mmCIF file of C-alpha atoms and ligand atoms in Angstrom:
data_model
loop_
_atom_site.group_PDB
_atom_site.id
_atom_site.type_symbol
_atom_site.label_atom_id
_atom_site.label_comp_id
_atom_site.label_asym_id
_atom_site.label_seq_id
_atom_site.Cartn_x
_atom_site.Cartn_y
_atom_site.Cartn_z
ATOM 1 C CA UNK A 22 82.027 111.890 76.740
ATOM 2 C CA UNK A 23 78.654 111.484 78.661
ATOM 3 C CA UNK A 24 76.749 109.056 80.892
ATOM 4 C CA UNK A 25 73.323 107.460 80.033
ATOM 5 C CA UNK A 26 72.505 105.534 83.515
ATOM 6 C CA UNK A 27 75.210 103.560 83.893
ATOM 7 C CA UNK A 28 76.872 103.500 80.276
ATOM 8 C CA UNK A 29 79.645 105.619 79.108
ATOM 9 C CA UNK A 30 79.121 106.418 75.699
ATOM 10 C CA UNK A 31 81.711 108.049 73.169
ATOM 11 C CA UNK A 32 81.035 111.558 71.545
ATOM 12 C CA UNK A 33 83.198 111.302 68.125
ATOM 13 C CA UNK A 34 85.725 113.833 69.719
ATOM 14 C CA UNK A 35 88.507 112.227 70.865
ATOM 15 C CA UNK A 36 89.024 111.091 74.523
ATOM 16 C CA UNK A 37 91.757 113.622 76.353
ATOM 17 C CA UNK A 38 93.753 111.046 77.506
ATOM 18 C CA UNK A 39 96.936 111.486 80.022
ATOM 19 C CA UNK A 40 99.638 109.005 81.087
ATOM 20 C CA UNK A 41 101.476 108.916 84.872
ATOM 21 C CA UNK A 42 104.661 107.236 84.345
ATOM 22 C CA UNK A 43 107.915 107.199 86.399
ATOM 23 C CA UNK A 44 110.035 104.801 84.485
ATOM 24 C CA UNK A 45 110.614 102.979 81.257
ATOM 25 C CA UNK A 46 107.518 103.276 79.564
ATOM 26 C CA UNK A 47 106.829 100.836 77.373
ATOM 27 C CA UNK A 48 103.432 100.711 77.598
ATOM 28 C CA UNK A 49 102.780 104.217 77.078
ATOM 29 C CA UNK A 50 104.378 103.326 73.757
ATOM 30 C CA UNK A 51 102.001 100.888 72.545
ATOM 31 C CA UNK A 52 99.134 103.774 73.715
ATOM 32 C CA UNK A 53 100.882 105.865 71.360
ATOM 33 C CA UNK A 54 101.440 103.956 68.758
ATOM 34 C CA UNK A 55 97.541 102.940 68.461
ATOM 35 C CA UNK A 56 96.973 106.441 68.822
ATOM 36 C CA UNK A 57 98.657 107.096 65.992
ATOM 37 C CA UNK A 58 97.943 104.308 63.593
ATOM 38 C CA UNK A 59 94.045 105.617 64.145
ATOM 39 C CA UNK A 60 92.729 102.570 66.119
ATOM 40 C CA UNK A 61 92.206 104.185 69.718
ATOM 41 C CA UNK A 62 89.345 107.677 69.447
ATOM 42 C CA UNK A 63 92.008 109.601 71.839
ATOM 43 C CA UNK A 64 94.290 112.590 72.253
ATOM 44 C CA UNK A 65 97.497 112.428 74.631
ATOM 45 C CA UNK A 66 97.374 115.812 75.726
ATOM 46 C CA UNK A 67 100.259 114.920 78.426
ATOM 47 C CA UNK A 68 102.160 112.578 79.894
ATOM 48 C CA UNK A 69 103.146 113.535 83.408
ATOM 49 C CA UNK A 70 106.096 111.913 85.509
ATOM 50 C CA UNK A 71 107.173 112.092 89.285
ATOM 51 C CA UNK A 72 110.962 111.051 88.067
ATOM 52 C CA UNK A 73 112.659 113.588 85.852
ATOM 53 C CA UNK A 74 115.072 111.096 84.350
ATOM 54 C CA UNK A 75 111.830 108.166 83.363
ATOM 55 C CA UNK A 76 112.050 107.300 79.974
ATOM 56 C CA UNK A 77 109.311 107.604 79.001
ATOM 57 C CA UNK A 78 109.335 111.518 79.168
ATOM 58 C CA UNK A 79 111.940 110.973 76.474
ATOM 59 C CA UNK A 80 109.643 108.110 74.274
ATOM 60 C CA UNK A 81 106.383 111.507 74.535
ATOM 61 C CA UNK A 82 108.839 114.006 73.733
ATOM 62 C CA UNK A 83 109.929 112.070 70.384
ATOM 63 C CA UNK A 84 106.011 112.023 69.481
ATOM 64 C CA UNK A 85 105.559 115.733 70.194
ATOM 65 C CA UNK A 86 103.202 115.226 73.655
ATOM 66 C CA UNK A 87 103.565 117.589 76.133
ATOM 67 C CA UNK A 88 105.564 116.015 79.359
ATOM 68 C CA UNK A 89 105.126 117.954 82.608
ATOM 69 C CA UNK A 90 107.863 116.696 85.571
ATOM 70 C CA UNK A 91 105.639 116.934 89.156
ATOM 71 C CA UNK A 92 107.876 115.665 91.684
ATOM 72 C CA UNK A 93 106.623 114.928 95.321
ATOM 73 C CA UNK A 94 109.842 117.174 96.635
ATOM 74 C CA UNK A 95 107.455 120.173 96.774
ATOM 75 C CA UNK A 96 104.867 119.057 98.054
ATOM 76 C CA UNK A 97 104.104 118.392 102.290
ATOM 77 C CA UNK A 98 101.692 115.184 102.070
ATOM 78 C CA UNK A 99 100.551 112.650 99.481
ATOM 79 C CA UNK A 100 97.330 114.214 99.509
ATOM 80 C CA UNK A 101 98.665 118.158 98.653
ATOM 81 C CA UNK A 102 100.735 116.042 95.833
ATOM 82 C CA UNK A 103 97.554 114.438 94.467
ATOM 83 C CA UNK A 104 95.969 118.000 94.958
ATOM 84 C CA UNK A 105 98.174 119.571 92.538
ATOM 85 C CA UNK A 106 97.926 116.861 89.593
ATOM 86 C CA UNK A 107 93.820 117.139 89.784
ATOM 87 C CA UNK A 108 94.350 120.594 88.252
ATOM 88 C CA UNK A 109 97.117 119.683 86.109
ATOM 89 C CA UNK A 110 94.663 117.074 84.889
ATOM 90 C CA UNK A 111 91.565 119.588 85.287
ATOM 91 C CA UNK A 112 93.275 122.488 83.423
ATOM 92 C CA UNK A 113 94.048 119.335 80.257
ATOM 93 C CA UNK A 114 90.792 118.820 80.587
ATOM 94 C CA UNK A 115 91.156 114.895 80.952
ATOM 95 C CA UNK A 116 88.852 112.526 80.903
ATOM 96 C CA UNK A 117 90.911 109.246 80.805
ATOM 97 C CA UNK A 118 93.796 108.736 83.273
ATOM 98 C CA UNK A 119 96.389 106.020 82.656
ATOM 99 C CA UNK A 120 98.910 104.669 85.130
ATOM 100 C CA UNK A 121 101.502 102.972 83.128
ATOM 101 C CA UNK A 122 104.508 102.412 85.779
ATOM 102 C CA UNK A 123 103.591 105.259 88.227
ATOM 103 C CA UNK A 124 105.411 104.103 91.156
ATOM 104 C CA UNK A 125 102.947 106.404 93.716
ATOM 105 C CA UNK A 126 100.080 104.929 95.270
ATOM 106 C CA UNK A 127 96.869 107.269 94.564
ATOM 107 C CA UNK A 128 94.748 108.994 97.425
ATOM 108 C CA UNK A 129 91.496 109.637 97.207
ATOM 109 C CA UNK A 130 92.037 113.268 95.971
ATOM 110 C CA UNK A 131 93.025 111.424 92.526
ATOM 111 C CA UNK A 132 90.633 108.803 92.814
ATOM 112 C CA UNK A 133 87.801 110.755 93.434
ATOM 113 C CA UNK A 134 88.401 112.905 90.997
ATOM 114 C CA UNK A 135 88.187 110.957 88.216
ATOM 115 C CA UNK A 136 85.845 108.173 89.225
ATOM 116 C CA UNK A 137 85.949 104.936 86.903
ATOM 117 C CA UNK A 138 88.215 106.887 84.861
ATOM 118 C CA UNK A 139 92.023 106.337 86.116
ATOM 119 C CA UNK A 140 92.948 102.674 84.588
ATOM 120 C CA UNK A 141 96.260 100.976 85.813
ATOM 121 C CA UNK A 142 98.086 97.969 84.450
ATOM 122 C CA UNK A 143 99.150 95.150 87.080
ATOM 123 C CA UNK A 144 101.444 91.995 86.010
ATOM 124 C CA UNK A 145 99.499 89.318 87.811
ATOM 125 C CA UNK A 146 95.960 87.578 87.590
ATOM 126 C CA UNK A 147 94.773 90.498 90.448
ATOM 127 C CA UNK A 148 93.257 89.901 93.182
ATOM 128 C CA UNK A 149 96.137 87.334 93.062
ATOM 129 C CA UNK A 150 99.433 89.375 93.939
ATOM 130 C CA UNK A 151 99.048 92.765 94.474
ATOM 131 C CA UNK A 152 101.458 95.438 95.506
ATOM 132 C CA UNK A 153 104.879 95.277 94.390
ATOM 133 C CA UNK A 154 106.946 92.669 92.917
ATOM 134 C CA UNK A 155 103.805 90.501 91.601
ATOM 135 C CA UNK A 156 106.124 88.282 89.570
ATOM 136 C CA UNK A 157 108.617 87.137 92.121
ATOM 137 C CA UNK A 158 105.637 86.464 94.577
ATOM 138 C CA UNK A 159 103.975 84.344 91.999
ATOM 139 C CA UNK A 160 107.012 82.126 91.781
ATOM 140 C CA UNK A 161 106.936 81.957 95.214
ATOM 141 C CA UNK A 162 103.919 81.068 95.490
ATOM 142 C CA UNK A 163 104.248 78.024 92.820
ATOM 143 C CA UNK A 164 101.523 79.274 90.632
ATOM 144 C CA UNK A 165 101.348 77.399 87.306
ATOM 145 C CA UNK A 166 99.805 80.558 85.631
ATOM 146 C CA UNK A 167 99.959 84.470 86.364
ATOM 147 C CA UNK A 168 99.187 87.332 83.685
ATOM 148 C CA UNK A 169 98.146 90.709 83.692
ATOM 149 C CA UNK A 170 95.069 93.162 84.602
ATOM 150 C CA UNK A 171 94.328 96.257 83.651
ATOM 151 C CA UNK A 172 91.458 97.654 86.499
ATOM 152 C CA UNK A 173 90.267 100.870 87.406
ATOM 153 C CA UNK A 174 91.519 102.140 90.304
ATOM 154 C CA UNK A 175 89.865 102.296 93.466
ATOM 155 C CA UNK A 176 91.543 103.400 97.110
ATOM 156 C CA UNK A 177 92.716 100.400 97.866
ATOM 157 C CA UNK A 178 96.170 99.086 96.160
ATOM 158 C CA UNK A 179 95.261 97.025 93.123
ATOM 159 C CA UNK A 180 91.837 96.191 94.206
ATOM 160 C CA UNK A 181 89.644 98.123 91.120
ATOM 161 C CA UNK A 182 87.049 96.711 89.230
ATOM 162 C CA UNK A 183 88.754 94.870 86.544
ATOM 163 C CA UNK A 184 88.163 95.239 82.779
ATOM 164 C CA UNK A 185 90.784 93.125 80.980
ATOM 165 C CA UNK A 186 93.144 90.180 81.757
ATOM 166 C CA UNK A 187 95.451 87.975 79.965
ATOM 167 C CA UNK A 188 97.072 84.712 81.321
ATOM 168 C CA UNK A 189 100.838 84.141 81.230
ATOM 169 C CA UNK A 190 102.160 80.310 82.063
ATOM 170 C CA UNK A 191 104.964 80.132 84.241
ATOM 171 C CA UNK A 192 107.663 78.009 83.119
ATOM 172 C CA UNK A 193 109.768 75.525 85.070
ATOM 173 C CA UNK A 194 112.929 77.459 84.628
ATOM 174 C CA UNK A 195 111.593 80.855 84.781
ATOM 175 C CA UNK A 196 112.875 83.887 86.666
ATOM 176 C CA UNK A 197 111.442 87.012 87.811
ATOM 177 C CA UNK A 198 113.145 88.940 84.728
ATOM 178 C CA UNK A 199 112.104 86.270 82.087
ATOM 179 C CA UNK A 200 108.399 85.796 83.356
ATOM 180 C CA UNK A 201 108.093 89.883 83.485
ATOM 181 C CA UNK A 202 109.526 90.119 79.912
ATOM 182 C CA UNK A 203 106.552 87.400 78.618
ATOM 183 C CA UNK A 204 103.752 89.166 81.041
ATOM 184 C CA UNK A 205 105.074 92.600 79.722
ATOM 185 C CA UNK A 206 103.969 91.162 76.136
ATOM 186 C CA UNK A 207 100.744 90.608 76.991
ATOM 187 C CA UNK A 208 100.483 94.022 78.717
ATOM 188 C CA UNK A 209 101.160 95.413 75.695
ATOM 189 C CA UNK A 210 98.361 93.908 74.553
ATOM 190 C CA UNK A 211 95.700 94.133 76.754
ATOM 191 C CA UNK A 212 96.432 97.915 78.193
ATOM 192 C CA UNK A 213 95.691 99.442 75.059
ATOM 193 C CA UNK A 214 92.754 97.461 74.213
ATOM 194 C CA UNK A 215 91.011 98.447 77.092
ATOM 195 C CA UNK A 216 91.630 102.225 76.432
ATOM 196 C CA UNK A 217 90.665 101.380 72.764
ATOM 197 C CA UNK A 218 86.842 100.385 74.802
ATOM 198 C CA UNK A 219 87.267 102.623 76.717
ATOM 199 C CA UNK A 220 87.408 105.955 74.479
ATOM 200 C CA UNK A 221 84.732 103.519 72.034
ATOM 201 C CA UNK A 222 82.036 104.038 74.407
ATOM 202 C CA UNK A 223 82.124 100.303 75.269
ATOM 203 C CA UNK A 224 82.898 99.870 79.224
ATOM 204 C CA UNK A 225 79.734 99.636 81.551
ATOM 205 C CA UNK A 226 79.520 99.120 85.047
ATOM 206 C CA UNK A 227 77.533 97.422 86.863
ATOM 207 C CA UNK A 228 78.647 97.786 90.295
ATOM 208 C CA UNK A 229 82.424 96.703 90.678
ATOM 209 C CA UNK A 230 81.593 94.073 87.834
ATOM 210 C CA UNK A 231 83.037 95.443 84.242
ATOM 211 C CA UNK A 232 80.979 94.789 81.330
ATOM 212 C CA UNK A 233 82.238 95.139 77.839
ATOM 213 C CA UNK A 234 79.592 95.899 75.469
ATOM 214 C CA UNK A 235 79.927 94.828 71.727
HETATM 215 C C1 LIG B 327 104.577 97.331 83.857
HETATM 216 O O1 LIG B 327 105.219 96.124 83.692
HETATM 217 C C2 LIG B 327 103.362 97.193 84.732
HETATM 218 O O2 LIG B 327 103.051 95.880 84.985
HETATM 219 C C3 LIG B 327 103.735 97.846 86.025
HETATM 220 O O3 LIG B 327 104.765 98.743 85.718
HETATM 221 C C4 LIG B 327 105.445 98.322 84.558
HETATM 222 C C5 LIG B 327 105.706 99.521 83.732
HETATM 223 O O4 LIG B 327 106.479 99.238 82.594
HETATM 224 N N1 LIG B 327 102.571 98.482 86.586
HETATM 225 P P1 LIG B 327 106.634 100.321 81.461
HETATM 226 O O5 LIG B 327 107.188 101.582 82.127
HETATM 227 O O6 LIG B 327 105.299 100.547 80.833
HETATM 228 O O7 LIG B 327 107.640 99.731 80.517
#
């Protein structure tokens, strides 16, 4: 990949790509799977968890990615954590970092690292809801709509410049567990689109604003 002012444009190679996950990992399926069925220009090299018993290590596994367990046990701060995964990352040589259910905030060893290159998913309409729990405080709140955004991620806690978003009514009778089951649907929607720009060469910035060129 290389920079012309302030456009990233796509060699043919395929984007190294690698996934922080800590749980279930649904999303990093639907990464996969595009992978696979030839519509995303990447290559998982790994898929790294803080939780040896996520799911998702087992979901990489079955499609013969490399997992790599880096717990924060180990380590004495947040910041020699995040120290350690820039040269797992470095020695992959990745270019793309995706956070899909990483349940660490980043410091700005990671973020700096890997400038307007570490995406994350979030299931509200950001800068509506950040932090945890984004569902249950949107029916708190009373919103009649809440979605998703996938943004790059910046120091601050869900506060990136954001590249997609999808909207997601609420319903009169929802819960938190039915309105994260139809938000999670349009996750899997949006998340891998924007790596599909992404690794296409089509995501400019132009300071914090995102612009998708066609
Ligand atoms: C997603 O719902 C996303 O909104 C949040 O973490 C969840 C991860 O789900 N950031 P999964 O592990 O991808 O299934």
């Amino acid at each position: 990949m290389r920079r012309t002012g302030g456009r990233v444009m796509a060699d043919s190679a395929p984007v190294r790509l690698a996934v922080l996950v800590s749980g279930n990992g649904t999303n990093l399926q639907v990464v996969i799977d595009r992978i696979e069925a030839g519509e995303i220009n990447a290559r998982m090299v790994c898929v790294v968890s803080n939780r040896q018993d996520a799911f998702a290590l087992k979901r990489a596994e079955q499609h013969g990615i490399p997992t790599i367990i880096h717990e924060i046990g180990a380590y004495a701060n947040r910041q020699a954590y995040d120290t350690a995964l820039v040269e797992i990352l470095r020695n992959q040589d990745v270019q793309l970092v995706l956070l899909a259910g990483f349940m660490r905030i980043l410091t700005d060893v990671m973020v700096n690292a890997f400038p307007h290159a570490i995406m994350n998913i979030h299931p509200a309409l950001l800068p509506a809801f950040p932090g945890l729990h984004a569902q249950q405080q949107a029916l708190e709140y009373g919103v009649r709509f809440t979605g998703c955004t996938v943004h790059f991620v910046d120091i601050g806690t869900d506060t990136g410049p954001i590249i997609l978003q999808a909207v997601v009514p609420v319903e009169a009778d929802d819960t938190e567990e039915t309105l994260a089951a139809r938000i999670q649907q349009e996750e899997h929607r949006v998340y891998p689109e924007a790596v599909r720009l992404f690794c296409a060469g089509k995501i400019s910035m132009n300071g914090r604003r995102v612009r998708i060129l066609s």
